[in-house]
PDB file of C-alpha atoms in Angstrom:
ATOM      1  CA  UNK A 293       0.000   0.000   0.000  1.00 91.00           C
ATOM      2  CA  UNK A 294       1.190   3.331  -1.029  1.00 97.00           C
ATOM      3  CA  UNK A 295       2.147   5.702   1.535  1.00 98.00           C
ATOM      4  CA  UNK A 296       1.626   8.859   1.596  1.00 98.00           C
ATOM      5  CA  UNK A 297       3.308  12.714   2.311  1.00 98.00           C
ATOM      6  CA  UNK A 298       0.912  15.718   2.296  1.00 98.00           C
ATOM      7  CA  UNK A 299       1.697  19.646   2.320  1.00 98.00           C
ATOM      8  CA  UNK A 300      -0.577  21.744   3.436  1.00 98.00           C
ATOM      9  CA  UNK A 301      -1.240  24.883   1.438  1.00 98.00           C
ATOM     10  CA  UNK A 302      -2.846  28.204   2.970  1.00 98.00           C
ATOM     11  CA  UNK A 303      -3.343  31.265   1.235  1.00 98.00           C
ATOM     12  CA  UNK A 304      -0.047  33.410   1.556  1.00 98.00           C
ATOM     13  CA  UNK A 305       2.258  30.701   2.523  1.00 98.00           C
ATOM     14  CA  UNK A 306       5.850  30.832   1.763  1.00 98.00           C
ATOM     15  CA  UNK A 307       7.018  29.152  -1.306  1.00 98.00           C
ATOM     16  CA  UNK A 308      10.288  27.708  -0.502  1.00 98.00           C
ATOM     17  CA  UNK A 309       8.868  26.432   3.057  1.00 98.00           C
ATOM     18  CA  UNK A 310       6.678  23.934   0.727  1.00 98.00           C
ATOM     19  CA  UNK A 311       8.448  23.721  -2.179  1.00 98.00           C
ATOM     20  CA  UNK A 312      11.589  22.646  -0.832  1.00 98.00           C
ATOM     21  CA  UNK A 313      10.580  20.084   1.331  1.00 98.00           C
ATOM     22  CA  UNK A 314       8.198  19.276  -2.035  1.00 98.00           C
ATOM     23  CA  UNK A 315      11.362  18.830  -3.717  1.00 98.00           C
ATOM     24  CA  UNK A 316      12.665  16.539  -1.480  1.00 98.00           C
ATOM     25  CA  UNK A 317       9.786  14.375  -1.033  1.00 98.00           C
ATOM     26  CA  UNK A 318       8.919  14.283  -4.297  1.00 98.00           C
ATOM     27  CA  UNK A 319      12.773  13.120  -6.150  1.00 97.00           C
ATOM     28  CA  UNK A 320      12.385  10.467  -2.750  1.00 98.00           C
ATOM     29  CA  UNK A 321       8.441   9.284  -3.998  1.00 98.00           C
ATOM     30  CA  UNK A 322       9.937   9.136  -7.628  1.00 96.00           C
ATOM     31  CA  UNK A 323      12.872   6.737  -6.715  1.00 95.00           C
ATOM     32  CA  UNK A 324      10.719   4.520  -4.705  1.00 97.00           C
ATOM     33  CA  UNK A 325       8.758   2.219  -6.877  1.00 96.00           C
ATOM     34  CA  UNK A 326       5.433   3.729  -5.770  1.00 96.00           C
ATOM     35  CA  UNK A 327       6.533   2.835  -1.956  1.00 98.00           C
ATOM     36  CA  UNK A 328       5.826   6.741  -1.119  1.00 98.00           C
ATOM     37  CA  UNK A 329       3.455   9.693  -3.024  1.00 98.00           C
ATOM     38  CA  UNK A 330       3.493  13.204  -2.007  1.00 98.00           C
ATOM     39  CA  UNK A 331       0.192  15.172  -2.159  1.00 98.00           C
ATOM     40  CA  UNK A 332      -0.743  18.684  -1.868  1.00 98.00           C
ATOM     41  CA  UNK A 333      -4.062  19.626   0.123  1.00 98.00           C
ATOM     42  CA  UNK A 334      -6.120  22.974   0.591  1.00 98.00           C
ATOM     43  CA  UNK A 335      -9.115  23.482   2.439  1.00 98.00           C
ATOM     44  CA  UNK A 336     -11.425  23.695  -0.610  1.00 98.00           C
ATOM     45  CA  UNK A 337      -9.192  21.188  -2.924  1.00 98.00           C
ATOM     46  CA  UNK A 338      -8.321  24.472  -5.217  1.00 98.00           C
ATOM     47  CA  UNK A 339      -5.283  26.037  -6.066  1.00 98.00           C
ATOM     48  CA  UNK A 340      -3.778  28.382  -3.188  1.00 98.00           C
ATOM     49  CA  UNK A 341      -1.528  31.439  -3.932  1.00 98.00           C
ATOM     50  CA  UNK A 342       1.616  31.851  -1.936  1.00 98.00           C
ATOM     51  CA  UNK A 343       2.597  35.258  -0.705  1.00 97.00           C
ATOM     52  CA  UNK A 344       5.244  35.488  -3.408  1.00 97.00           C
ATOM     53  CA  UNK A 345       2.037  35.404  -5.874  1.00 98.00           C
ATOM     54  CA  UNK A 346       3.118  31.568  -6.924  1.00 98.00           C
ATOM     55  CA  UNK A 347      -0.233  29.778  -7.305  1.00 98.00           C
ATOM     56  CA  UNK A 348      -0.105  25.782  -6.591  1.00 98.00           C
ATOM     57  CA  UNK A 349      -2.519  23.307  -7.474  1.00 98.00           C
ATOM     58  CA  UNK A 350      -3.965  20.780  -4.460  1.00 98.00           C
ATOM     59  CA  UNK A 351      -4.541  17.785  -5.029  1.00 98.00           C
ATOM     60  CA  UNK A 352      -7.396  17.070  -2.080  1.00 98.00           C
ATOM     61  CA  UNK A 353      -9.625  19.223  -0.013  1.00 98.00           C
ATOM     62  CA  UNK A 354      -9.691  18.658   3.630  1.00 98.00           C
ATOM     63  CA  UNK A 355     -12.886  16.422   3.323  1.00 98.00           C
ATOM     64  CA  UNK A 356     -11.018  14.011   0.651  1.00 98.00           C
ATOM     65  CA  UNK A 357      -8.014  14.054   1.655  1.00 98.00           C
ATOM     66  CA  UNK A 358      -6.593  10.062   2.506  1.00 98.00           C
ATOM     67  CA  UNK A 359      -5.141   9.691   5.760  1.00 98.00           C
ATOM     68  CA  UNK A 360      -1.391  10.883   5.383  1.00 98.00           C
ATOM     69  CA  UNK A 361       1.598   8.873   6.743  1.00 98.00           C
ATOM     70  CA  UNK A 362       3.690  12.457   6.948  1.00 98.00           C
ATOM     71  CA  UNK A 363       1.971  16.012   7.586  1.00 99.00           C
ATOM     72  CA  UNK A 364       4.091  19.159   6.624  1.00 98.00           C
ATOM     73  CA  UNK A 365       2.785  22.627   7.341  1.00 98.00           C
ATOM     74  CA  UNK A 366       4.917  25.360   6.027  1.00 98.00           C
ATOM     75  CA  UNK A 367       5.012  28.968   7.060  1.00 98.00           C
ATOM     76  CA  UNK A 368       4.502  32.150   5.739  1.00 98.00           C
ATOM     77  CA  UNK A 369       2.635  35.539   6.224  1.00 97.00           C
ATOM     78  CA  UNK A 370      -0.712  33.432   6.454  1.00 98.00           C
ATOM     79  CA  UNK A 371       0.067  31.635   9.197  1.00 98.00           C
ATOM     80  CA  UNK A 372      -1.020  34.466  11.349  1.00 97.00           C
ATOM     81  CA  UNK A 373      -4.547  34.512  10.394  1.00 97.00           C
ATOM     82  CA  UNK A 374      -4.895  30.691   9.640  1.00 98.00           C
ATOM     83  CA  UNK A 375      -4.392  30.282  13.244  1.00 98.00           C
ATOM     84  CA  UNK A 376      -7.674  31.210  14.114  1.00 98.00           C
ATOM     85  CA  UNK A 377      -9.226  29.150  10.815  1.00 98.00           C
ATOM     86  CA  UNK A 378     -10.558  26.084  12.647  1.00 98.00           C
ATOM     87  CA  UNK A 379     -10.483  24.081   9.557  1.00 98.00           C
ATOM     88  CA  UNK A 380      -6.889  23.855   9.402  1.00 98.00           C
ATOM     89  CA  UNK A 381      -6.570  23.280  12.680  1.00 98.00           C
ATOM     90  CA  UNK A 382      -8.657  20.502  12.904  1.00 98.00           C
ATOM     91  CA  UNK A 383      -7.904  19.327   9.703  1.00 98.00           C
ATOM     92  CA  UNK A 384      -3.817  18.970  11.034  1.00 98.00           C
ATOM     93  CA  UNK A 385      -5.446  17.942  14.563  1.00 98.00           C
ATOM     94  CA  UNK A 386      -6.750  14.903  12.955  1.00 98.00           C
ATOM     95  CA  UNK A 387      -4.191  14.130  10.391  1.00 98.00           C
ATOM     96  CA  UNK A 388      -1.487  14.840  12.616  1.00 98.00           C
ATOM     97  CA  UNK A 389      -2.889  12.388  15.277  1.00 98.00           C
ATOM     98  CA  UNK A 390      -2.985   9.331  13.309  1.00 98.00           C
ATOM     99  CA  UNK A 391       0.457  10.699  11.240  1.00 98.00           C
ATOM    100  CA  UNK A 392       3.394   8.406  11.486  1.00 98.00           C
ATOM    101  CA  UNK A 393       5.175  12.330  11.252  1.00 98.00           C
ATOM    102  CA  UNK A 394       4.108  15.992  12.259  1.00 98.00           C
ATOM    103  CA  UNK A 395       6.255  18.284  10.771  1.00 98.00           C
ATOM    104  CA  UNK A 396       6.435  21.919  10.056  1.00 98.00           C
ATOM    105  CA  UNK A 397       8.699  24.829   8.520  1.00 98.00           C
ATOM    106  CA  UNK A 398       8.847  28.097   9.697  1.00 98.00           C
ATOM    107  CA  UNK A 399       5.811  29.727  11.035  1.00 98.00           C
ATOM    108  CA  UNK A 400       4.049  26.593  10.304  1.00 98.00           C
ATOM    109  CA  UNK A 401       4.862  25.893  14.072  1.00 98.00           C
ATOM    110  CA  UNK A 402       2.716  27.788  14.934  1.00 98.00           C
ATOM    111  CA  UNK A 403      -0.286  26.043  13.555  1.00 98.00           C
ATOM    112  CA  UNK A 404       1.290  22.974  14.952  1.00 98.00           C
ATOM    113  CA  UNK A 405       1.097  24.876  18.566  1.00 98.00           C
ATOM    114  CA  UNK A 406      -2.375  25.450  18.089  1.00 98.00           C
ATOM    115  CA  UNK A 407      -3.347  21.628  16.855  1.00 98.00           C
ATOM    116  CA  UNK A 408      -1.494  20.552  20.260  1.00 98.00           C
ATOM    117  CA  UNK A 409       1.747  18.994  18.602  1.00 98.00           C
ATOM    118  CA  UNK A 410       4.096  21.186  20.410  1.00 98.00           C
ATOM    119  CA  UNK A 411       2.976  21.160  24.048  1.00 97.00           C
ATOM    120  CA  UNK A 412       5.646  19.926  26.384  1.00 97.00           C
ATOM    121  CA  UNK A 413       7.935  19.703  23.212  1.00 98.00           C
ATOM    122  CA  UNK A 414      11.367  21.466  21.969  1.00 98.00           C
ATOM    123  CA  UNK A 415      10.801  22.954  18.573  1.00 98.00           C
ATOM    124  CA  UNK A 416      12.230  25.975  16.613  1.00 98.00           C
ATOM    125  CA  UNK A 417      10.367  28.323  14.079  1.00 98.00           C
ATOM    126  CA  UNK A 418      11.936  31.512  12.068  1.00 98.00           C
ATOM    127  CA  UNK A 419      14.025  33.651  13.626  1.00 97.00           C
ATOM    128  CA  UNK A 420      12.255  36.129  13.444  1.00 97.00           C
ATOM    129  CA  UNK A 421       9.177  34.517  15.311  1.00 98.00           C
ATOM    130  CA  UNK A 422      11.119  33.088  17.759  1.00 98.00           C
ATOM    131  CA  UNK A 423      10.223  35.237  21.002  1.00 97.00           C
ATOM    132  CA  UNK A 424       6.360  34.511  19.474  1.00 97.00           C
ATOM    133  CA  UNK A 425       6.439  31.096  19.600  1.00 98.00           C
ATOM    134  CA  UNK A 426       7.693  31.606  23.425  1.00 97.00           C
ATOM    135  CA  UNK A 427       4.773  33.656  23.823  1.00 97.00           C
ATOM    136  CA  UNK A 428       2.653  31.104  23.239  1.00 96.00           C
ATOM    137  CA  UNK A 429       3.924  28.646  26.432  1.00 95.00           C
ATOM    138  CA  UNK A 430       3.875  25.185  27.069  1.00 97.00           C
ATOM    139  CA  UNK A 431       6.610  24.783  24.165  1.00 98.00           C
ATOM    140  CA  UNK A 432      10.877  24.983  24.571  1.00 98.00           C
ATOM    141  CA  UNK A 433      11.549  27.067  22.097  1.00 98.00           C
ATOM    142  CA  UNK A 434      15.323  26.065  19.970  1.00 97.00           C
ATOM    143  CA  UNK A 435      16.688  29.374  18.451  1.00 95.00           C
ATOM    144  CA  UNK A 436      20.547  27.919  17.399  1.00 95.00           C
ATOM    145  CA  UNK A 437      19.556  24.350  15.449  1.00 97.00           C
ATOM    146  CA  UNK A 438      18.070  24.612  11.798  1.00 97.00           C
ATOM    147  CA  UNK A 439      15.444  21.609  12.559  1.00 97.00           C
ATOM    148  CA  UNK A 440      14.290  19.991  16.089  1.00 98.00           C
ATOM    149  CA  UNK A 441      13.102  16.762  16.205  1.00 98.00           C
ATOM    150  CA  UNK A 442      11.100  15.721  19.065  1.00 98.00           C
ATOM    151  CA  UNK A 443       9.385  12.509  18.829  1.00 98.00           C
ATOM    152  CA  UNK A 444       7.439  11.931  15.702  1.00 98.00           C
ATOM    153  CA  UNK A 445       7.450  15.975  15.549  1.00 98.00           C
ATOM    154  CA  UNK A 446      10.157  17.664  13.847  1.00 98.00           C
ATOM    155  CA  UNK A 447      10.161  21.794  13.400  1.00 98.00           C
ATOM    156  CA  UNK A 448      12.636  23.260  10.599  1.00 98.00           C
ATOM    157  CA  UNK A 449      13.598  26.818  11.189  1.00 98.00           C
ATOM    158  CA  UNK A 450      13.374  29.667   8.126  1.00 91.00           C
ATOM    159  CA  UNK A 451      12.392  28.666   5.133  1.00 93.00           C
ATOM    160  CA  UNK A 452      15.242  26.909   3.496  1.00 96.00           C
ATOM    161  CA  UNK A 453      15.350  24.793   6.684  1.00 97.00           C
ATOM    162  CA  UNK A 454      12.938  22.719   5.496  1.00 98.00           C
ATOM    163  CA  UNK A 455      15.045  21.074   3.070  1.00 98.00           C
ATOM    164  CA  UNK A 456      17.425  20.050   5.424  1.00 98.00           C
ATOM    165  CA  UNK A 457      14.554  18.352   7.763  1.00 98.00           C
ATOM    166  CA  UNK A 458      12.880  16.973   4.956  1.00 98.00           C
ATOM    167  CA  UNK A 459      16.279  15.475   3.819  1.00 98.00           C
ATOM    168  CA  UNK A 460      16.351  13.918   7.627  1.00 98.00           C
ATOM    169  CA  UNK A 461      13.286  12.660   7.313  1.00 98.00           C
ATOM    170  CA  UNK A 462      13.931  10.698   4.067  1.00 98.00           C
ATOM    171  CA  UNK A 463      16.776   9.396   6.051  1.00 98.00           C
ATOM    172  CA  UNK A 464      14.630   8.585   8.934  1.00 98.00           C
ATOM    173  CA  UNK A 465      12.001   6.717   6.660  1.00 97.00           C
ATOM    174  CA  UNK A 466      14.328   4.940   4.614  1.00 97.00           C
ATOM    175  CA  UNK A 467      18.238   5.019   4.950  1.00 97.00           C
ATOM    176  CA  UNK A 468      21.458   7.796   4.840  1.00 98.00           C
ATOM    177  CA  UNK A 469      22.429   6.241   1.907  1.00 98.00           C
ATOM    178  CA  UNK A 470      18.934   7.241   0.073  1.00 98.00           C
ATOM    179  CA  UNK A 471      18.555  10.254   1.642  1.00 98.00           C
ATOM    180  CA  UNK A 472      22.204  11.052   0.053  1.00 98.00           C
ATOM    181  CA  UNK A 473      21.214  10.130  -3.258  1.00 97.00           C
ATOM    182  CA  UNK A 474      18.028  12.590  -3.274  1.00 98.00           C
ATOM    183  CA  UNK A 475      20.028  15.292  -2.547  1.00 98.00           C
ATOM    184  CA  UNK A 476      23.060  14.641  -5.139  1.00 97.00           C
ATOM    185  CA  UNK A 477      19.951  14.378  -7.789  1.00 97.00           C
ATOM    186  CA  UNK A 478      19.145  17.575  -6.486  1.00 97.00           C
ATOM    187  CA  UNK A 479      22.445  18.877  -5.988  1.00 96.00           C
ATOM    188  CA  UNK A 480      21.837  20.242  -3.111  1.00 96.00           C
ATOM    189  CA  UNK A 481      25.426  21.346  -1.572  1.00 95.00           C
ATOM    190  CA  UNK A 482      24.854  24.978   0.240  1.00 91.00           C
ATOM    191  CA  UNK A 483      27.524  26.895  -0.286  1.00 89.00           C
ATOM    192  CA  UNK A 484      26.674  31.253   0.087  1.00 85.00           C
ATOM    193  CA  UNK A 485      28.345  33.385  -1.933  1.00 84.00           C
ATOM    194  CA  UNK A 486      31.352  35.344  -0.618  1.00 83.00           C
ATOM    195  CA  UNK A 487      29.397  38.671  -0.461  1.00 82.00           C
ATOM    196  CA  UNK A 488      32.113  40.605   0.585  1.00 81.00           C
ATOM    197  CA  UNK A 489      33.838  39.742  -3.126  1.00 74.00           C
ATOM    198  CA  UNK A 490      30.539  40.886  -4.690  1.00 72.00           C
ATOM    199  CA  UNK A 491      31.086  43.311  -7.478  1.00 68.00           C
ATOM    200  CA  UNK A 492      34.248  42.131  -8.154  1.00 68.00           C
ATOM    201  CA  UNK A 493      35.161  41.042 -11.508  1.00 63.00           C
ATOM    202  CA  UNK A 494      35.723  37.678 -11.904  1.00 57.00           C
ATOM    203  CA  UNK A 495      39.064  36.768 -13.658  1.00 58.00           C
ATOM    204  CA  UNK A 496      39.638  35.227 -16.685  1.00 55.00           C
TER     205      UNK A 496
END
């Protein structure tokens, strides 16, 4: 039986907190001889527009969606009102309570916090969110590691986070040794620019 990773989308997520992971998952799914699939879900079942004005297509609405074996919530601008939208929350109440996984990127920890995944846990969020998520209690808040696992829970930090966490994870499900070939078919080998050479020309 096929098993199955779903994103959740919201308006005015953040790209790269679901793409990313999407990425990931999906190169993972691909290689695995229809072992894994990853999904996309919205409330409705339409296609949600991130806050960058990329719109993605879901896959399942909230009613149709098949119970998931992961559950990734990314971040974004929307997270602050989808907070109070009970049908997320008790759509990733539900899911996330039978999930083999909870995960999240970002601000997505929030929403997490509100389901009840985080109480009594360590987790991280965005830097910039950090003293929020403190706010909110009942959570130990990591501010220095770029994902937190705790239990079947794992929060990734800022957006590009999530690609590392969603890396561990494949690792987690499967083996190092896949999880290393999904990211050299991604080539995924961070290495930031020297800024302080920026501008300069580069020799010949």
């Amino acid at each position: 039986m096929t098993k199955t990773i779903g994103i959740v989308l919201f308006p005015d997520f953040e790209d790269l907190d679901a793409i990313g992971p999407k990425e990931v998952f999906g190169m993972f799914a691909m290689s695995s001889n229809g072992e894994w699939q990853v999904v996309t879900v919205s409330q409705d079942g339409e296609p949600v527009r991130s806050f960058l004005g990329t719109t993605i297509g879901a896959d399942h609405s909230f009613g149709d969606c098949p119970q998931l074996d992961v559950l990734l919530v990314p971040g974004g601008l929307g997270t602050r009102t989808e907070v109070d939208n009970e049908a997320i929350i008790g759509f990733v109440r539900k899911q996330g309570g039978a999930a083999d996984w909870v995960t999240s990127v970002c601000t997505g920890a929030f929403l997490l916090h509100r389901a009840g995944f985080l109480e009594g846990k360590r987790a991280t969020t965005h830097w910039g969110a950090v003293e929020l998520l403190r706010q909110e209690g009942n959570v130990t808040v990591v501010d220095d590691e770029r994902w937190v696992r705790d239990g079947n829970v794992i929060t990734a930090a800022g957006v590009s986070a999530g690609i590392d966490m969603a890396l561990y994870l494949v690792a987690e499900l499967t083996s190092g040794d896949t999880a290393k070939r999904v990211q050299q078919m991604m080539e995924y080998y961070p290495k930031p620019p020297d800024f302080a050479q920026a501008g300069e020309e580069t020799p010949v």
